[in-house]
Backbone as a printed PyTorch tensor [residue, N CA C, xyz], in Angstrom:
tensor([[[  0.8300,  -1.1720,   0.0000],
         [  0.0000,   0.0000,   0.0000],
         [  0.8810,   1.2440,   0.0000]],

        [[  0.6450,   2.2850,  -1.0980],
         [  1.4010,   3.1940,  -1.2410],
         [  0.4890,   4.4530,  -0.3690]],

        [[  1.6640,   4.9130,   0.2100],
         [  0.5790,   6.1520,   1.1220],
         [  1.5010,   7.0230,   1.0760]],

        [[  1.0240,   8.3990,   0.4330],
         [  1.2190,   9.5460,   0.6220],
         [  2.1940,  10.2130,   1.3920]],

        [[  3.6040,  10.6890,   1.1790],
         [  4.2430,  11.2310,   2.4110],
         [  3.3890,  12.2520,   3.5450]],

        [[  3.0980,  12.4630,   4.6040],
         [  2.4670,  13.6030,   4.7810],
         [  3.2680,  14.7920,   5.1060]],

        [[  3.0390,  15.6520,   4.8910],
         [  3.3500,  17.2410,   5.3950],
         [  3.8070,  17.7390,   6.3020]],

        [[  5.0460,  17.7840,   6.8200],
         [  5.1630,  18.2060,   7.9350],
         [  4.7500,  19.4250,   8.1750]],

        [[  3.8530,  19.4260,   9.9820],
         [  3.3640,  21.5340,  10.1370],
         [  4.0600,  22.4290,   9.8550]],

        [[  2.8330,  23.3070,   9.2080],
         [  3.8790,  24.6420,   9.5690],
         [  4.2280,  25.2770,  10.7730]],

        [[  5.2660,  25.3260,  10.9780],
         [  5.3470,  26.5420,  12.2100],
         [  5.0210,  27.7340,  12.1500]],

        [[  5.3320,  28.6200,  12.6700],
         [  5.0270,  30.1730,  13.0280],
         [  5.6220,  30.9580,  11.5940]],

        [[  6.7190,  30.4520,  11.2530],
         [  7.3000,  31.1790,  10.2540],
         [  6.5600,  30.4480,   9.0480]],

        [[  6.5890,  29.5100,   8.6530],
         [  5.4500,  28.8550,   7.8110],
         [  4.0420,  29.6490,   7.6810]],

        [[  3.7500,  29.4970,   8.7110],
         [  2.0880,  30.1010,   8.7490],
         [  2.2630,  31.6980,   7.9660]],

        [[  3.1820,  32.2240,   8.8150],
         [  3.5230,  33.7500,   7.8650],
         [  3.4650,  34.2030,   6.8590]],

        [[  4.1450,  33.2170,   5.9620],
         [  4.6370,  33.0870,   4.5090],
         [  3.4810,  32.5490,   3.7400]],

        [[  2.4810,  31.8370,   4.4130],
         [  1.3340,  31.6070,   3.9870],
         [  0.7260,  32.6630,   3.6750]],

        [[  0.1790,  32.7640,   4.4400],
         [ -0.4620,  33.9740,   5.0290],
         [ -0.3090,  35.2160,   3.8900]],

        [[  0.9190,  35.8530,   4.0660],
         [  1.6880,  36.3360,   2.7160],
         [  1.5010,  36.4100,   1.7320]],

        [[  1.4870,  34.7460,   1.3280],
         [  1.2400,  34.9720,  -0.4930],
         [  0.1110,  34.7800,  -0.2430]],

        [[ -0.8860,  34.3040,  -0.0830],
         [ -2.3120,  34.5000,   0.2360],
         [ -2.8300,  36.2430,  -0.1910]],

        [[ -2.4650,  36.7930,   0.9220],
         [ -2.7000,  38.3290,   0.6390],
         [ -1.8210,  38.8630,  -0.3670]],

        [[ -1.2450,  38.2780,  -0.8070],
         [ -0.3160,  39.1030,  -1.9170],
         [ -1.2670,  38.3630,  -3.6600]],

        [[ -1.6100,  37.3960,  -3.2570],
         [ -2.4100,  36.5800,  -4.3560],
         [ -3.5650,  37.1980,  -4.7770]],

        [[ -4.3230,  37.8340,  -3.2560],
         [ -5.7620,  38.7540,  -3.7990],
         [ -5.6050,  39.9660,  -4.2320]],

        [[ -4.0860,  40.7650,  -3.2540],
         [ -3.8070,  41.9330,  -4.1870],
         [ -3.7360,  42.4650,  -5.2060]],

        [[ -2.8020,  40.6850,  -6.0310],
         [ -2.9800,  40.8500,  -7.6580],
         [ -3.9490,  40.5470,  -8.4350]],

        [[ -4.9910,  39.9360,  -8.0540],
         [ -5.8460,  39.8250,  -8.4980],
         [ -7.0020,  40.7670,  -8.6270]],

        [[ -7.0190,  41.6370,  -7.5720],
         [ -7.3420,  42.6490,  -7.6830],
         [ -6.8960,  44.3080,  -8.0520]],

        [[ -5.9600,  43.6900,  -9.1850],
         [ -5.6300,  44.8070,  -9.9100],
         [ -6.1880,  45.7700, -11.3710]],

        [[ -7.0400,  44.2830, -11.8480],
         [ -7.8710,  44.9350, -12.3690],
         [ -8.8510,  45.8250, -12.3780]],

        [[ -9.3820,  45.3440, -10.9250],
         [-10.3910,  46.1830, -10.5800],
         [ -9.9030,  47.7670,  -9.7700]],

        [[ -8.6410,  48.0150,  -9.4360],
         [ -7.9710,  48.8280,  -8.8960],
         [ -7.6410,  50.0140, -10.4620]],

        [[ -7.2150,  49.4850, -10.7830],
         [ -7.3220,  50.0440, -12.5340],
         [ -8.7100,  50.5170, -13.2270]],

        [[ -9.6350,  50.0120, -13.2830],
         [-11.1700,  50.4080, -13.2520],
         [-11.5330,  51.4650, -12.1550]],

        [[-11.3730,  51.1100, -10.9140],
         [-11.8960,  52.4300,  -9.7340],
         [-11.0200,  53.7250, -10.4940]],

        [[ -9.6530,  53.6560, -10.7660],
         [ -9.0820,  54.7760, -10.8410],
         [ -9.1400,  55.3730, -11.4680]],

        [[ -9.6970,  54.4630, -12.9250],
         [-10.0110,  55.0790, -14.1660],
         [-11.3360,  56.1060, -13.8670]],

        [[-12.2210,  55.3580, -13.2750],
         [-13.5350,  56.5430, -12.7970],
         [-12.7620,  57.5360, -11.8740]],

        [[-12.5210,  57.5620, -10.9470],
         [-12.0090,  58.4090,  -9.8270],
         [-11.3750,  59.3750, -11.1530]],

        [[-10.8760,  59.2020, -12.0560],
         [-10.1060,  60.4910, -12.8860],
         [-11.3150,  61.1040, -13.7230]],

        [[-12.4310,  60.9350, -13.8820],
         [-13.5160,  61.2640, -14.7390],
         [-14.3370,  62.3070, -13.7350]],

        [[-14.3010,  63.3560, -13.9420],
         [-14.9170,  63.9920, -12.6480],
         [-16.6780,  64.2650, -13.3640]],

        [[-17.1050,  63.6010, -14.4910],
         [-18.7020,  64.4080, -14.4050],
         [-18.9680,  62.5530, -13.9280]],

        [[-18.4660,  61.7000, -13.4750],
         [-19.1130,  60.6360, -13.6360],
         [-19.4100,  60.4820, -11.8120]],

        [[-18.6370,  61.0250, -11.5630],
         [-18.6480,  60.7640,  -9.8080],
         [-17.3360,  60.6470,  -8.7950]],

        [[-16.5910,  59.6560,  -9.4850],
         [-15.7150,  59.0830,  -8.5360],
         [-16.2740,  58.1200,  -7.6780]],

        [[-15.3030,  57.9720,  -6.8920],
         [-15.6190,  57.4930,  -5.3590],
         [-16.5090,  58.2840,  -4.3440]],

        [[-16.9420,  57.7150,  -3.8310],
         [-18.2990,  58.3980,  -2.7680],
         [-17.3960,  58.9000,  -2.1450]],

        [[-17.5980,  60.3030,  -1.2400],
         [-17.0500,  61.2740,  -0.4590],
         [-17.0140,  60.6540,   0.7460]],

        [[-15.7650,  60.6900,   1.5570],
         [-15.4530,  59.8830,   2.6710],
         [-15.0140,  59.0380,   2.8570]],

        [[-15.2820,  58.6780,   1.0900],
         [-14.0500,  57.1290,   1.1920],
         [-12.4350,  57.1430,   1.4330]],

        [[-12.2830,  56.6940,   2.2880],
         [-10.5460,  56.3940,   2.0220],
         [-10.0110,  56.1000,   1.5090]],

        [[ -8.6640,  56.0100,   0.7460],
         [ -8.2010,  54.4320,  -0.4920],
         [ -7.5170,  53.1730,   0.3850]],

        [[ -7.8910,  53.5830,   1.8810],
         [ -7.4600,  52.4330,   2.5490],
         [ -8.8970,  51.3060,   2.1510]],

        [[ -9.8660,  52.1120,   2.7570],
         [-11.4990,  51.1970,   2.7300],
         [-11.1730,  51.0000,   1.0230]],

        [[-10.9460,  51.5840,   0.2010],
         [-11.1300,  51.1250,  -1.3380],
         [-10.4550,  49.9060,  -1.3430]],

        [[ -9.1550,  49.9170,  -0.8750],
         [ -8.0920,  48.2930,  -1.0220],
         [ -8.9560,  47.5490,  -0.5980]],

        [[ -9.5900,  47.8410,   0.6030],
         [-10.2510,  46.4190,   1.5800],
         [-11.0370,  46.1580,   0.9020]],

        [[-11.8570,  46.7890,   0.6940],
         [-13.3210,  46.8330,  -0.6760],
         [-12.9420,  46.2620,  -1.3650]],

        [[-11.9720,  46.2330,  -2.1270],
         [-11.7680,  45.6470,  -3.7540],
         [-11.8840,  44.3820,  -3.2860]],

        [[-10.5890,  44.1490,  -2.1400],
         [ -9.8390,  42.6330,  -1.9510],
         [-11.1540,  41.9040,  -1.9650]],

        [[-12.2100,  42.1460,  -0.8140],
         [-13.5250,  41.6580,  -0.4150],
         [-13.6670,  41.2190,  -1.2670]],

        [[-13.9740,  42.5780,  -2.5550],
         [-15.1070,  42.0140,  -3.8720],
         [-14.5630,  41.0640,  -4.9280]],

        [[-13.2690,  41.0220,  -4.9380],
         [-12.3810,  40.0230,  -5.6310],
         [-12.5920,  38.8600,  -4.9150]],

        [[-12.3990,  38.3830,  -3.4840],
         [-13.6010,  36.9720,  -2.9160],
         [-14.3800,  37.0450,  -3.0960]],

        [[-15.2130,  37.6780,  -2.8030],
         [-17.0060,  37.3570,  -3.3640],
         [-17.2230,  37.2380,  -4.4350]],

        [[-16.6520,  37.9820,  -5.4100],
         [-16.6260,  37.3490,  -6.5510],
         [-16.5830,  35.9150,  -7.3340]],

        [[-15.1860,  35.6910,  -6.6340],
         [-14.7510,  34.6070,  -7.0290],
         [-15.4820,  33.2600,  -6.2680]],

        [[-16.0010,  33.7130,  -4.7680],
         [-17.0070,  32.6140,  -4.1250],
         [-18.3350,  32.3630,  -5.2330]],

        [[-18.7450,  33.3390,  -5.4650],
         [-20.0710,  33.5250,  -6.0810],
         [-20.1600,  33.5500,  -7.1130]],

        [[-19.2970,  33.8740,  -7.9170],
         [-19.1950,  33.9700,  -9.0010],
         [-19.4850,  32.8720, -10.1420]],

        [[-19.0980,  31.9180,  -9.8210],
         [-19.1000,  30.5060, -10.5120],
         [-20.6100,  29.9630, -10.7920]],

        [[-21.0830,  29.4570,  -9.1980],
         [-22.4530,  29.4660,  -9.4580],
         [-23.6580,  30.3540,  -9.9980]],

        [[-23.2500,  31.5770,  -9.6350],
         [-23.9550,  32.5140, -10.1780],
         [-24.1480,  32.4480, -11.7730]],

        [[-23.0060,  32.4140, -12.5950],
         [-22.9140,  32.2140, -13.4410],
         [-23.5090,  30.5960, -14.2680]],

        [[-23.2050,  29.6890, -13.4890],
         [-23.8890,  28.4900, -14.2060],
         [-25.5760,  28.4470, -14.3620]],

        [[-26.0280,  29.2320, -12.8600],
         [-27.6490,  29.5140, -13.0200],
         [-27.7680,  30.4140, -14.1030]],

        [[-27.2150,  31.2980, -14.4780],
         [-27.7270,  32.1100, -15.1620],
         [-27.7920,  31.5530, -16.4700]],

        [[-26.6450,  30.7100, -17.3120],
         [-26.3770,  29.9520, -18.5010],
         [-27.8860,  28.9490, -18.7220]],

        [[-28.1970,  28.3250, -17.3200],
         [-29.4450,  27.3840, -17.4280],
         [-30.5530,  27.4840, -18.3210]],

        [[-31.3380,  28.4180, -18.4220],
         [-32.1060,  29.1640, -18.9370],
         [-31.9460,  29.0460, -20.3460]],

        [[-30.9780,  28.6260, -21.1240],
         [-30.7160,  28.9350, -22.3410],
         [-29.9550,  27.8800, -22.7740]],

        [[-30.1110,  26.4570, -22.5170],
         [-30.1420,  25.2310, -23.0540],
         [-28.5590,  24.7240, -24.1840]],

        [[-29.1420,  25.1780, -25.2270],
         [-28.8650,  24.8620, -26.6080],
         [-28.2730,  25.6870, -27.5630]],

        [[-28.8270,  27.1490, -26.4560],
         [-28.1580,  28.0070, -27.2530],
         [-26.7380,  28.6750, -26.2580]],

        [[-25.3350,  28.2040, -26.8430],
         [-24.4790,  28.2250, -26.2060],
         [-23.6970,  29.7510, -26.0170]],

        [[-24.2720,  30.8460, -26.9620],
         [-23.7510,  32.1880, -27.2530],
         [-24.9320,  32.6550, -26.0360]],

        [[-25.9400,  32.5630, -25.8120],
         [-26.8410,  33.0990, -25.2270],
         [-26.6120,  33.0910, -23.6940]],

        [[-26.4490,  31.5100, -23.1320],
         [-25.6170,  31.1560, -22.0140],
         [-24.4870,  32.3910, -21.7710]],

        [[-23.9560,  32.2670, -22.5430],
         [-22.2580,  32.8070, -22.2920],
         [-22.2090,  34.3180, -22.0900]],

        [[-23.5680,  35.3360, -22.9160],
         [-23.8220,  36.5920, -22.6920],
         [-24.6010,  36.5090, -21.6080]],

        [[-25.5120,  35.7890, -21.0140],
         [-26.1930,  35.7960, -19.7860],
         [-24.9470,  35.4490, -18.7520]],

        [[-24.2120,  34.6170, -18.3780],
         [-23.4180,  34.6820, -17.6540],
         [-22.6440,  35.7000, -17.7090]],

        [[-22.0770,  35.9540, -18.6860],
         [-21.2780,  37.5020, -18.7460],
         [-22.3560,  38.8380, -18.0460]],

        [[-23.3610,  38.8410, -18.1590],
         [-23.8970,  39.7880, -17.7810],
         [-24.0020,  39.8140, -16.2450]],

        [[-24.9160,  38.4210, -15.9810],
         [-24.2730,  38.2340, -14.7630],
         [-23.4570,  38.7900, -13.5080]],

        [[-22.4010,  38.5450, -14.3050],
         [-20.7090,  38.4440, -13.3310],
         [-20.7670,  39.7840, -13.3450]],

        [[-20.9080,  40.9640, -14.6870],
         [-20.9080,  42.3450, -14.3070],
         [-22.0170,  42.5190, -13.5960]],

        [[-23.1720,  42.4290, -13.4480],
         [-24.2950,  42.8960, -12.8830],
         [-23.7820,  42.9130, -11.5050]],

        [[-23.1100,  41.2420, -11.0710],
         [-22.3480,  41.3650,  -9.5790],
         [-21.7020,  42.0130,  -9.2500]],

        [[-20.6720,  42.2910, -10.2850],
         [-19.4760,  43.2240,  -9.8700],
         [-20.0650,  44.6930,  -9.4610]],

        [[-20.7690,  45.1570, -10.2770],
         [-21.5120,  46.4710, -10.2570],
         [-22.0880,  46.8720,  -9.0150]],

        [[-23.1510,  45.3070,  -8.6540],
         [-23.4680,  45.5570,  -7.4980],
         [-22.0510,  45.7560,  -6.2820]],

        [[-21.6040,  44.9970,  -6.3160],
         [-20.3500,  45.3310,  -5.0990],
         [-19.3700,  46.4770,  -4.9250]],

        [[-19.4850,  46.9970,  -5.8970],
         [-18.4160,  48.2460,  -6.4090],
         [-19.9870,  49.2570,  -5.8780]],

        [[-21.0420,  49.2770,  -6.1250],
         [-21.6920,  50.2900,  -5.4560],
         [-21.1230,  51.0090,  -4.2640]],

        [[-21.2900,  50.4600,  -3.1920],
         [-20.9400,  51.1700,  -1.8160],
         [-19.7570,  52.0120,  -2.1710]],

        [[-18.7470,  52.0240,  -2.9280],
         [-17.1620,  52.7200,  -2.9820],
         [-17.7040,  53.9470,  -3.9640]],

        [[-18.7150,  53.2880,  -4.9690],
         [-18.2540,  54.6580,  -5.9710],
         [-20.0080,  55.4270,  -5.8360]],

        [[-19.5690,  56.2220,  -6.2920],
         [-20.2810,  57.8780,  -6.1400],
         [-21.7260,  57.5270,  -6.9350]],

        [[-21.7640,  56.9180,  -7.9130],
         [-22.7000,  56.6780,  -8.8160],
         [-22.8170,  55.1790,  -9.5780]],

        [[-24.3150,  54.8750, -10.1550],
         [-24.1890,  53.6690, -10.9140],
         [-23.5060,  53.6730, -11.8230]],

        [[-23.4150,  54.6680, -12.9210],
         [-22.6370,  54.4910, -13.8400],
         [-21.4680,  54.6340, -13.4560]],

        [[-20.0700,  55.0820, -12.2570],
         [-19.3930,  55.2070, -11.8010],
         [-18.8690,  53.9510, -11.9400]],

        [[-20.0120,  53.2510, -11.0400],
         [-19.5480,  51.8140, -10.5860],
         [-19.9950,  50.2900, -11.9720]],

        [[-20.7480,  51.0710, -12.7230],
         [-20.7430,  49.9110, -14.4930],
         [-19.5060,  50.3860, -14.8020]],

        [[-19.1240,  51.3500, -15.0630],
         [-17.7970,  51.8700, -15.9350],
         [-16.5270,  50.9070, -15.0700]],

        [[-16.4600,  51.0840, -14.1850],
         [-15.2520,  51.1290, -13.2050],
         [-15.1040,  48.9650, -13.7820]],

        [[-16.6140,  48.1670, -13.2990],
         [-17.0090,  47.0620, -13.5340],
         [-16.7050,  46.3760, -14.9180]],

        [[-16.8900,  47.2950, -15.8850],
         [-16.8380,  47.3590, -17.3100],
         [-15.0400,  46.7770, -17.4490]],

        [[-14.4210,  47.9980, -16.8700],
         [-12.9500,  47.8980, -17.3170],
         [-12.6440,  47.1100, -16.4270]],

        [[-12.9780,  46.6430, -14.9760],
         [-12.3170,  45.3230, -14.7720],
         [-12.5810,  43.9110, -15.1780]],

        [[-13.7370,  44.0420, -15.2440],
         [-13.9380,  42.7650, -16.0340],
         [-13.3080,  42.1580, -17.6450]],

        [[-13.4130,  43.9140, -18.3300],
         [-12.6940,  43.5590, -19.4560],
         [-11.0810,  43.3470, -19.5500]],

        [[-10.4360,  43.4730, -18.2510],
         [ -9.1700,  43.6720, -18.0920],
         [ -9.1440,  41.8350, -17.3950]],

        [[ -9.9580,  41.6730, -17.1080],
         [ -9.6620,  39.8310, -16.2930],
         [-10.1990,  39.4640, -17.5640]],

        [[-10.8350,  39.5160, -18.6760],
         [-10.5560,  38.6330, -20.0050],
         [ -9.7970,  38.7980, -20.4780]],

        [[ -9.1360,  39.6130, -20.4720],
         [ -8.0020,  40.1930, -21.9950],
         [ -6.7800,  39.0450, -20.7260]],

        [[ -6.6380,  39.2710, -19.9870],
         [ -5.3630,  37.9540, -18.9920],
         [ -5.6450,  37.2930, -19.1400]],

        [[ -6.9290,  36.6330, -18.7660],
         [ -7.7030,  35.3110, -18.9410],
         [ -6.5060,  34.2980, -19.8810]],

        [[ -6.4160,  34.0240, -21.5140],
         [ -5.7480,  33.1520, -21.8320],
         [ -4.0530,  32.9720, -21.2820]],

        [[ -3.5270,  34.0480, -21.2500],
         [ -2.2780,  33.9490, -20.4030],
         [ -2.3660,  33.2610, -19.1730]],

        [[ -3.0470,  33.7980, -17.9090],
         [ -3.3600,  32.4460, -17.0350],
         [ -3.6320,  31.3140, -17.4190]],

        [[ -4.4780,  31.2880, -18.6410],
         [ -4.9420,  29.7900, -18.6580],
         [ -3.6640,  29.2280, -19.0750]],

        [[ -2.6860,  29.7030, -19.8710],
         [ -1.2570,  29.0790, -20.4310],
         [ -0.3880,  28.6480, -19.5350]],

        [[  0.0740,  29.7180, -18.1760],
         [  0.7370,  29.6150, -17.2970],
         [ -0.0930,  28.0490, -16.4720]],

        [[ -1.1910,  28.6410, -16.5010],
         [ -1.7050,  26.8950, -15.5770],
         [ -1.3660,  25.8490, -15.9610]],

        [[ -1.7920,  25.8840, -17.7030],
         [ -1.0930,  24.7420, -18.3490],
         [  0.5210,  24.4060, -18.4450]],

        [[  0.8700,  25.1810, -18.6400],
         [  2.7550,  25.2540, -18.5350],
         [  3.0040,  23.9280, -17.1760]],

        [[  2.5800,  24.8960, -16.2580],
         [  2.7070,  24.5760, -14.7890],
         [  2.1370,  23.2570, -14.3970]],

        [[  0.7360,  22.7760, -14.8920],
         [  0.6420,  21.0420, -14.8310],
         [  1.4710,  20.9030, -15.3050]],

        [[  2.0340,  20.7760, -16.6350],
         [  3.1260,  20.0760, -17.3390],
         [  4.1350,  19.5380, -17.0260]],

        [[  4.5200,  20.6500, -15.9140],
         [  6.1080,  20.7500, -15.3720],
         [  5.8970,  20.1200, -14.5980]],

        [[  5.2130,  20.1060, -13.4230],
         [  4.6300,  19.2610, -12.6870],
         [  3.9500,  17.4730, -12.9360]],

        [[  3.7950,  17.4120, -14.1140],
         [  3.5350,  15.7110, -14.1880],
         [  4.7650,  15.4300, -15.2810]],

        [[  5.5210,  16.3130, -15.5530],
         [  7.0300,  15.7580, -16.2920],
         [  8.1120,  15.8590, -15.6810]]])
């Protein structure tokens, strides 16, 4: 019976470094959407950011909405595709709509206005497709290397 080496714990310094790239993982991931807020924040008839915001609460905000996103996101998206069977373009714009409709909603509380917060939604979302195949390459690269 072949069994698995197991893992030895992390310690204190382990846990750290976790910890670490963890928060350094949502940071980058939430750069798209950091790129979108700023792009509105420079548009002054559209709103900006709601008055009082900090860009400390904006980081925390984003990071949040970059998990919730990504918690919710998935399913959200497969219900929405349901509806539309057979037709596989229809699915794929309903889920796309979707995922912005979410984003939009979550980016509310930070920015000044709805269209503030579609615009801001708009360019991050279009900024996590345009990466999209590059991640998907790097993932693939990376099994590779990993089962060769």
């Amino acid at each position: 019976m072949d069994q698995e080496p197991s893992l030895p714990p992390l310690g204190s310094g382990g846990k750290l470094v976790l910890i670490a790239f963890l928060g350094a993982s949502v940071f980058v991931v939430t750069a798209p959407l950091v790129i979108g807020v700023a792009s509105v924040a420079l548009i002054p008839d559209l709103g900006g950011l709601r008055a009082g915001v900090s860009p400390v609460l904006v980081a925390g905000w984003l990071m949040v909405t970059v998990v919730l996103t990504i918690w919710f996101g998935g399913p959200l998206e497969r219900v929405s595709r349901r509806p539309f069977g057979s037709y596989r373009w229809a699915g794929a714009l309903a889920a796309e709509a979707t995922s912005l409709a979410f984003l939009w909603l979550l980016l509310l509380p930070i920015l000044a206005s709805g269209w503030s917060a579609l615009l801001a939604a708009s360019i991050g979302a279009l900024l996590f497709k345009c990466a999209e195949p590059l991640l998907d390459r790097w993932a693939r690269e990376e099994r590779a290397d990993g089962e060769g």
